[in-house]
Coordinates of C-alpha atoms in Angstrom, one line a residue:
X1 CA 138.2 157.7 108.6
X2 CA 135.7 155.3 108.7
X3 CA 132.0 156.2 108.4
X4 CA 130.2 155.4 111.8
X5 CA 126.9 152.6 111.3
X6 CA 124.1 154.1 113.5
X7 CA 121.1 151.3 113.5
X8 CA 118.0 152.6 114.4
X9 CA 117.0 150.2 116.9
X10 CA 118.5 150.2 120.5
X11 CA 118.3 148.6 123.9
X12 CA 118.4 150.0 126.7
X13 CA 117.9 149.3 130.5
X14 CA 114.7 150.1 132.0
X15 CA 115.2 152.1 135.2
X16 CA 111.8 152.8 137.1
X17 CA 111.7 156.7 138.0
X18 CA 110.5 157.9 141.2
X19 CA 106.7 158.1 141.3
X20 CA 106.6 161.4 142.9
X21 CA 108.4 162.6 139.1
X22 CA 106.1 161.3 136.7
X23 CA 103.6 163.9 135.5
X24 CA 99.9 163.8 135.7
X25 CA 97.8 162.4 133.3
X26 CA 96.4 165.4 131.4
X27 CA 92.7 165.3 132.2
X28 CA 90.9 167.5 131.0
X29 CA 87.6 166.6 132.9
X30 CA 88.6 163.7 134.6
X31 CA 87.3 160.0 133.7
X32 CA 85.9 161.8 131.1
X33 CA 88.5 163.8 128.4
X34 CA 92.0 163.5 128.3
X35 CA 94.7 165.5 125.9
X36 CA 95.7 163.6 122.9
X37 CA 93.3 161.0 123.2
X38 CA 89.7 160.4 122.1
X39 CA 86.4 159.4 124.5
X40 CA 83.8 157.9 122.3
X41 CA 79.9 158.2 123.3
X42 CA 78.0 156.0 121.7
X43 CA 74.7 155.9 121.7
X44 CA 71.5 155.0 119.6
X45 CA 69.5 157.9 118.1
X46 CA 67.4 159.9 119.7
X47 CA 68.9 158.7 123.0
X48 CA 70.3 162.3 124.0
X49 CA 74.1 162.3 122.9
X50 CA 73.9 165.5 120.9
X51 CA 72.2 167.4 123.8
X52 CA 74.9 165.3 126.5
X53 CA 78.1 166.7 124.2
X54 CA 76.4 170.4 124.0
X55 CA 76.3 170.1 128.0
X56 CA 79.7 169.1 128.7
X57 CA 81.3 171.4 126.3
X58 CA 79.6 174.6 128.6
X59 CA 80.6 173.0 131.6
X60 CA 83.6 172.9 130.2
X61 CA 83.9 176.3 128.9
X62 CA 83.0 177.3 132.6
X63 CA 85.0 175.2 134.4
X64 CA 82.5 173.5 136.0
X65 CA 81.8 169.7 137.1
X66 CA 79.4 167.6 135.5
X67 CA 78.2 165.1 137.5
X68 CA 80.8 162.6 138.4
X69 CA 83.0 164.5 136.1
X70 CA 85.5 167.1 137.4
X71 CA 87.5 169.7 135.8
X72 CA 90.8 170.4 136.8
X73 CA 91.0 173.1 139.5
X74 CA 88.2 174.7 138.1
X75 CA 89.9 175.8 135.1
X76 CA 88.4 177.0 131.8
X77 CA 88.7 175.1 128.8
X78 CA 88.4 176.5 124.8
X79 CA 85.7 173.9 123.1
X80 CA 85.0 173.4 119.2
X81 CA 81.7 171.7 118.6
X82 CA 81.3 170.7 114.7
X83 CA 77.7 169.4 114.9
X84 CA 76.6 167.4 111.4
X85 CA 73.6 166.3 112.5
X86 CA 71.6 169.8 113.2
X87 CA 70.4 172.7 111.5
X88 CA 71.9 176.1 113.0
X89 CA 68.7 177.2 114.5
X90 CA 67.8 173.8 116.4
X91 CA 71.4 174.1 117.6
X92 CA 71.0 177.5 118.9
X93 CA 68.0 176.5 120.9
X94 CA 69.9 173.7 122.4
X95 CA 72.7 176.0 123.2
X96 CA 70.0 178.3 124.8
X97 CA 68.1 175.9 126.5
X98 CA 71.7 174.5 128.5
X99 CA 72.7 177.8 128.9
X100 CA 69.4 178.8 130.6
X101 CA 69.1 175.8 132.5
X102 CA 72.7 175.7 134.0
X103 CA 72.9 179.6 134.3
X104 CA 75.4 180.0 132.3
X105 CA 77.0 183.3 131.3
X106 CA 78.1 185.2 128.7
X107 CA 81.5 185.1 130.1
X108 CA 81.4 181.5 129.8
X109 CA 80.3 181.7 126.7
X110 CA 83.5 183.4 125.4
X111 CA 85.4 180.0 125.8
X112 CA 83.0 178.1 123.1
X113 CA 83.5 178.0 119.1
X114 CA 81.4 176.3 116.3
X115 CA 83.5 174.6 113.6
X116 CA 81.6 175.7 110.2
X117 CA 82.5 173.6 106.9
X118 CA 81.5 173.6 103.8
X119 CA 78.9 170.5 103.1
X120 CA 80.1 167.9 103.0
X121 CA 81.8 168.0 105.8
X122 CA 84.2 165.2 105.1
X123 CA 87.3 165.3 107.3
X124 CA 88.9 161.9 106.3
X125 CA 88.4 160.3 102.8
X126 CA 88.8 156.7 101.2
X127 CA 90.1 156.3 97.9
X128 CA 88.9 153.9 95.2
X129 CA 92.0 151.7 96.6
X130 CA 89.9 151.6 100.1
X131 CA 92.8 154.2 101.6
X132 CA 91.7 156.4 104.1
X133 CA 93.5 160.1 104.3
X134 CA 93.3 163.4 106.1
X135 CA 92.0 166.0 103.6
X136 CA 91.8 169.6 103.0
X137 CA 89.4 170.5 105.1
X138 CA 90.9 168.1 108.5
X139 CA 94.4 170.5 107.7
X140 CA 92.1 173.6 107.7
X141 CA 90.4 172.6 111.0
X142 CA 93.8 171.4 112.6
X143 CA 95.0 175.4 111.9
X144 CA 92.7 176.9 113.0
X145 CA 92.4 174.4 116.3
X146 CA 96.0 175.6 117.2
X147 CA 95.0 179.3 116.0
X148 CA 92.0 179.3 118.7
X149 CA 94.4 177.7 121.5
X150 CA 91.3 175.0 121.1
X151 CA 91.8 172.3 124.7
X152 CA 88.6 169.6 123.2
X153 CA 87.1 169.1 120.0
X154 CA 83.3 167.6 120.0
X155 CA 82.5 165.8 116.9
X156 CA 79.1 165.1 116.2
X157 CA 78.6 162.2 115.2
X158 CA 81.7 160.3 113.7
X159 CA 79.9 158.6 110.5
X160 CA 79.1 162.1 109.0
X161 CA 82.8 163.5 109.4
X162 CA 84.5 160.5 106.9
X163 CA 83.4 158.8 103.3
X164 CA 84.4 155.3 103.3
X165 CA 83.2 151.5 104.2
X166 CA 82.0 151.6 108.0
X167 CA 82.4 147.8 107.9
X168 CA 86.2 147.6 106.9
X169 CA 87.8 147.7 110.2
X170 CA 91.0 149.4 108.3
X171 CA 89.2 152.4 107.0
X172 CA 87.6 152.7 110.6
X173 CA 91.0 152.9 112.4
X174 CA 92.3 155.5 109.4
X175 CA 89.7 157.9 109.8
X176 CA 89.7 157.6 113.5
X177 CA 93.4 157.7 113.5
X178 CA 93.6 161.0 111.6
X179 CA 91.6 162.3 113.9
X180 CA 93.7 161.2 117.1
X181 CA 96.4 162.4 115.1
X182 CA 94.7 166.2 115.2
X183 CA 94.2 166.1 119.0
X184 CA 97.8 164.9 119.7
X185 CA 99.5 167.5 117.7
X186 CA 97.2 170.1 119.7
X187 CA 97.6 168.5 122.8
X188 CA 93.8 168.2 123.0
X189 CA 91.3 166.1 123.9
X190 CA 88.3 164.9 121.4
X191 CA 84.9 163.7 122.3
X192 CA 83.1 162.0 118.9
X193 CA 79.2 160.8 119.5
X194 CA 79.1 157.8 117.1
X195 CA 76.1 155.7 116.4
X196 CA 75.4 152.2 117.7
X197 CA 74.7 149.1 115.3
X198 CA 70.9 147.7 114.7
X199 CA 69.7 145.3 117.1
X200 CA 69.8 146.0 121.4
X201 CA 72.5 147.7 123.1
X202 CA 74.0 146.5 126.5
X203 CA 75.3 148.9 128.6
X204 CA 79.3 149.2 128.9
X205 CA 79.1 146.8 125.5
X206 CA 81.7 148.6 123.3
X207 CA 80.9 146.5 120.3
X208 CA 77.8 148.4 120.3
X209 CA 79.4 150.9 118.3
X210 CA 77.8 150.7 114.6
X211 CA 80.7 149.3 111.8
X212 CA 84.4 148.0 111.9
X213 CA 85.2 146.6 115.7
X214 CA 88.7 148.3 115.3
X215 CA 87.1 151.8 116.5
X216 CA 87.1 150.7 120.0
X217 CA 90.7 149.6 119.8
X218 CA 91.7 153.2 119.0
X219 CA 89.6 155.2 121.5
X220 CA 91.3 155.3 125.1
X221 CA 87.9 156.2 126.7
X222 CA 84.0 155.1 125.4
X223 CA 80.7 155.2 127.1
X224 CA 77.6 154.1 126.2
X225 CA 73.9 155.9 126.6
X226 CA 70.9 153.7 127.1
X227 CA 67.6 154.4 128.1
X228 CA 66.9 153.6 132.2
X229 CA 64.7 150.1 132.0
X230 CA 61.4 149.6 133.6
X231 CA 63.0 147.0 135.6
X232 CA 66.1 149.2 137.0
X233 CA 63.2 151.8 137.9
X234 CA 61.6 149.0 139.9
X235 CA 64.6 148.5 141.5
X236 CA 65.0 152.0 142.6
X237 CA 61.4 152.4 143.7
X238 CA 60.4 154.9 141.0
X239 CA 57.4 154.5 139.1
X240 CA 58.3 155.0 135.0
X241 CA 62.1 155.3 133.7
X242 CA 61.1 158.0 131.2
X243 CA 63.7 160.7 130.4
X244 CA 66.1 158.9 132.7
X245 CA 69.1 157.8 130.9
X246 CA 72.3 155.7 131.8
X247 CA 76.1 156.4 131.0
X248 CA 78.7 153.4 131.2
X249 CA 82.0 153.0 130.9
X250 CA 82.7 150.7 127.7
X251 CA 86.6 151.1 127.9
X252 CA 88.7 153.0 130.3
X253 CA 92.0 152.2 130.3
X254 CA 93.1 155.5 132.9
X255 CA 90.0 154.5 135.3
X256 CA 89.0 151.7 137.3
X257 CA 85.5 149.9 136.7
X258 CA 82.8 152.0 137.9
X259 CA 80.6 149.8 140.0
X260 CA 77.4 151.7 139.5
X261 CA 75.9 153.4 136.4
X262 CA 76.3 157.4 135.6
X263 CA 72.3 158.4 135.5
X264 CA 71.2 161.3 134.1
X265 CA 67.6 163.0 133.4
X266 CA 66.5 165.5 131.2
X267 CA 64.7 168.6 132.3
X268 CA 62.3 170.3 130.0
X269 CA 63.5 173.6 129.2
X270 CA 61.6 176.8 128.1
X271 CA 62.8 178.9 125.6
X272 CA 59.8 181.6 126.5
X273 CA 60.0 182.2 122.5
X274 CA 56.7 182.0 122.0
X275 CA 53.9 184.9 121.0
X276 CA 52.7 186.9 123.8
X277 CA 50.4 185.4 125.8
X278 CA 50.3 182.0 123.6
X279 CA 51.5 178.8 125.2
X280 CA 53.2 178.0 122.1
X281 CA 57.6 178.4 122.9
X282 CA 59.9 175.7 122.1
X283 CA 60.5 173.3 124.7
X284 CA 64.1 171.7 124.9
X285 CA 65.5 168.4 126.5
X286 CA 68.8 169.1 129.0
X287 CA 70.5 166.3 130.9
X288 CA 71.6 167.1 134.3
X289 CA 72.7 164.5 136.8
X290 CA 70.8 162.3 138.6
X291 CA 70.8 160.4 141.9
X292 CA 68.7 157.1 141.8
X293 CA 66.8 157.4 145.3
X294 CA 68.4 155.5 148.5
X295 CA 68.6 151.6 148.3
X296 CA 66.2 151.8 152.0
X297 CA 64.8 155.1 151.3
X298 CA 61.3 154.8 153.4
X299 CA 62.1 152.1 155.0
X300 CA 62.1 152.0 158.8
X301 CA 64.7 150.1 161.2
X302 CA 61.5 147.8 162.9
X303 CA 60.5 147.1 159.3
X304 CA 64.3 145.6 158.5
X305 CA 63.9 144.1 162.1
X306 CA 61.0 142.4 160.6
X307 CA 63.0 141.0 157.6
X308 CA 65.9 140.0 159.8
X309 CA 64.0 137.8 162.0
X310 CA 62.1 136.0 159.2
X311 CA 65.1 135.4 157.8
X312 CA 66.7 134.3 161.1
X313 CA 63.8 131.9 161.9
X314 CA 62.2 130.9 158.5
X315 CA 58.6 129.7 158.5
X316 CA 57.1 127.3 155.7
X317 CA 59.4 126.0 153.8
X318 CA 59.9 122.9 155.7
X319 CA 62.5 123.8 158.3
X320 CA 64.8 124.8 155.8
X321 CA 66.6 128.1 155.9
X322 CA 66.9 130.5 153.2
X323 CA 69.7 130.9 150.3
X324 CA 71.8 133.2 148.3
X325 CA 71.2 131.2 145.3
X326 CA 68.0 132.0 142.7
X327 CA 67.6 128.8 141.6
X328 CA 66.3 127.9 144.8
X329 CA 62.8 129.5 144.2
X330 CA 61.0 129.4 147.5
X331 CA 64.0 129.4 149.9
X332 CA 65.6 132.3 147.6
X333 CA 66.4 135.0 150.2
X334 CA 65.6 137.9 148.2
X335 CA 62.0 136.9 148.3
X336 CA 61.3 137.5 152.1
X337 CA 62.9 141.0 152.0
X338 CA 60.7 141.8 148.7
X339 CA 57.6 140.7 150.5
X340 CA 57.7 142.0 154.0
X341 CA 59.4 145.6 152.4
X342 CA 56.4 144.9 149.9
X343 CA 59.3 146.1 147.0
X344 CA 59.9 144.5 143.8
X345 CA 62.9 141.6 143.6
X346 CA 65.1 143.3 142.0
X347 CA 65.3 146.4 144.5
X348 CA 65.3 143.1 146.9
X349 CA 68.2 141.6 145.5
X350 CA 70.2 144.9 145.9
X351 CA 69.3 145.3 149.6
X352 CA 70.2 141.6 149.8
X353 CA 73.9 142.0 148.4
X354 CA 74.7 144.9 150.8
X355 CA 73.5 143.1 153.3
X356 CA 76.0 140.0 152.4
X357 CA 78.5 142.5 151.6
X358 CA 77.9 144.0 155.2
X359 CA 78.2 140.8 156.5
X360 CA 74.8 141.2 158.2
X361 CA 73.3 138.0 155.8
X362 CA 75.9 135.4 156.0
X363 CA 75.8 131.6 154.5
X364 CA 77.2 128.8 156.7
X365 CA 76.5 125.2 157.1
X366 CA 73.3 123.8 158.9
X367 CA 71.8 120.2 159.7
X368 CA 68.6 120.2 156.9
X369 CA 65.5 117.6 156.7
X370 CA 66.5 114.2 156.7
X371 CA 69.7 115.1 158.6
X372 CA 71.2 116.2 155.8
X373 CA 74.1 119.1 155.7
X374 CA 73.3 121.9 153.9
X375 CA 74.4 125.7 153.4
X376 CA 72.5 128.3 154.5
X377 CA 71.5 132.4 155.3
X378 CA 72.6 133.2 158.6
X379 CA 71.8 136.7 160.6
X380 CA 74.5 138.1 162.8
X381 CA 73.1 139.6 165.5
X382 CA 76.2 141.8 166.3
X383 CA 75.6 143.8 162.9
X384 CA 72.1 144.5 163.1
X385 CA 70.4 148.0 163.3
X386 CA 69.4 147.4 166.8
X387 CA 72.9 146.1 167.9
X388 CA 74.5 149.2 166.0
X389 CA 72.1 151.8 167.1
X390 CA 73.8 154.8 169.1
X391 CA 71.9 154.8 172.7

């Protein structure tokens, strides 16, 4: 009998299942962790990615959002921090200082596990050919992972955890790989804080991640963490932006956009660890969520009445109306709002594209000096607060 050829390539139809069939994504916190994959934070030093990793794995550990992040059903997730970064007893006032400030229990605390290796505490290693493999220590981790029933891993930070060239975009994608590899094989999701290059940071710029550009090709989910600017707190009407950081989505493949930054502030926590009667305890940094104050917080419906009819019948600018577009200096928009709300521009600018979002500023065409046709900021009268007001 003839021997049968099996070729290990095939085609096949594609049949579309129905929707209602197809499993869930497995979020762990949603937008945030998901099973098999890794979310990178990345983050300059000193910015607050350490304490921000320490946070999420409690809330995870209680089954508790975190800001725009949700848990599934409220369940309880097993977390493994490996922190590189701190000594044991700065980490334990960290872990103190979130615990106290959430209220945290010791019930929750039951779902959280330190990873302890051996210095150094390399997981993947090059070789003097430049190849990048798992070693001991990754297998010895990955066992006990599965031992511990382990749902996220938190690796802080990702440049301590591997020996190789940061700048070879190969060796980057090994050691990153070997680690997807670990959280795919335990079905569990893996956070890693990672550094960002020299030079400024924009936010939601993945390429801020320090070395090889092939890391952001291999994480499924990265954020970054920058400090809030002195000109965002203008906008918001807040006096300084200290202690008030920003989180971004720099890739999310599972997630659309988000249109508006994830803020977060820390709160200064007390450790009451000090000698008796001595103002001397350890003080710690927590993030907790923030919400930037309302775009028209303080601001009165005559005042926007005010706005509305300067912009409706401009003065001074030689019978020309206003404009949408900055370039136009005088006859920008944005500058009437700023000036009768007596707020900065760029909290101006915001109020103006709600407005035109709203459809209460529109642009249309209108007969300029010299007869000429030009385009134009409209009010409609239907939309304002007067015409919407409940009698």
């Amino acid at each position: 009998m003839a021997d049968i050829v099996k070729f290990p390539v095939m085609l096949r139809r594609y049949r579309t299942p129905d929707p209602k069939t197809i499993p869930l994504r497995p979020w762990v916190m949603r937008g945030l962790l998901l099973r098999k994959q890794i979310t990178a934070i990345i983050a300059a030093g000193g910015l607050g990615k350490s304490i921000l990793g320490l946070v999420i794995a409690w809330h995870l550990a209680a089954g508790k959002n975190y800001g725009p992040f949700r848990c599934n059903h409220g369940d309880r997730y097993r977390v493994a921090i490996l922190t590189c970064e701190e000594d044991p007893m700065e980490f334990d006032r960290r872990m103190a200082a979130v615990k106290k400030h959430f209220g945290f229990t010791d019930d929750d605390e039951e779902y959280l596990h330190i990873v302890n290796i051996d210095e150094p505490p390399i997981l993947a290693q090059a070789d003097k050919n430049g190849h990048v493999c798992a070693t001991k220590k990754l297998a010895e981790m990955e066992m006990l992972l599965g031992q511990y029933g382990i749902d996220v891993i938190i690796i802080d930070p990702f440049i301590e955890i591997w020996n190789g060239q940061e700048n070879d975009n190969a060796q980057v994608k090994a050691a990153a790989a070997a680690l997807r590899a670990v959280a795919r094989r335990q079905d569990a999701a893996c956070m890693l804080m990672h550094h960002v290059r020299k030079g400024g940071v924009t936010p939601g710029d993945i390429d801020a991640s320090r070395g090889g550009s092939s890391f952001g090709g291999l994480v499924r989910l990265a954020f970054t963490l920058c400090n809030m600017t002195h000109e965002s707190a203008m906008s918001f009407g807040i006096k300084s932006p200290k202690g008030i950081v920003r989180l971004d989505p720099a890739k999310s493949n599972y997630t659309p956009p988000a249109e508006d930054a994830h803020w977060f502030k820390f709160a200064n926590v007390d450790l009451e660890n000090g000698t008796d009667g001595d103002n001397n305890s350890d003080r710690v940094g927590v993030l907790f969520p923030w919400v930037a104050p309302g775009l028209f917080e303080n601001i009165g419906f005559d005042t926007i009445e005010k706005v509305l009819d300067a912009i409706q019948t401009p003065q001074g600018i030689g019978h020309e109306r206003y404009t949408f577009a900055a370039q136009a200096k005088e006859r920008y928009v944005a500058h009437p709002i700023a000036e009768l709300l007596e707020i900065d521009v760029g909290r101006a600018e915001r109020i103006m594209k709600c407005w035109k979002k709203s459809g209460l500023l529109y642009e249309a065409d209108y007969v300029g000096s010299k007869s000429r046709l030009k385009k134009g900021v409209f009010v409609d009268g239907s939309k304002r607060p007067s015409a919407t007001a409940e009698v």
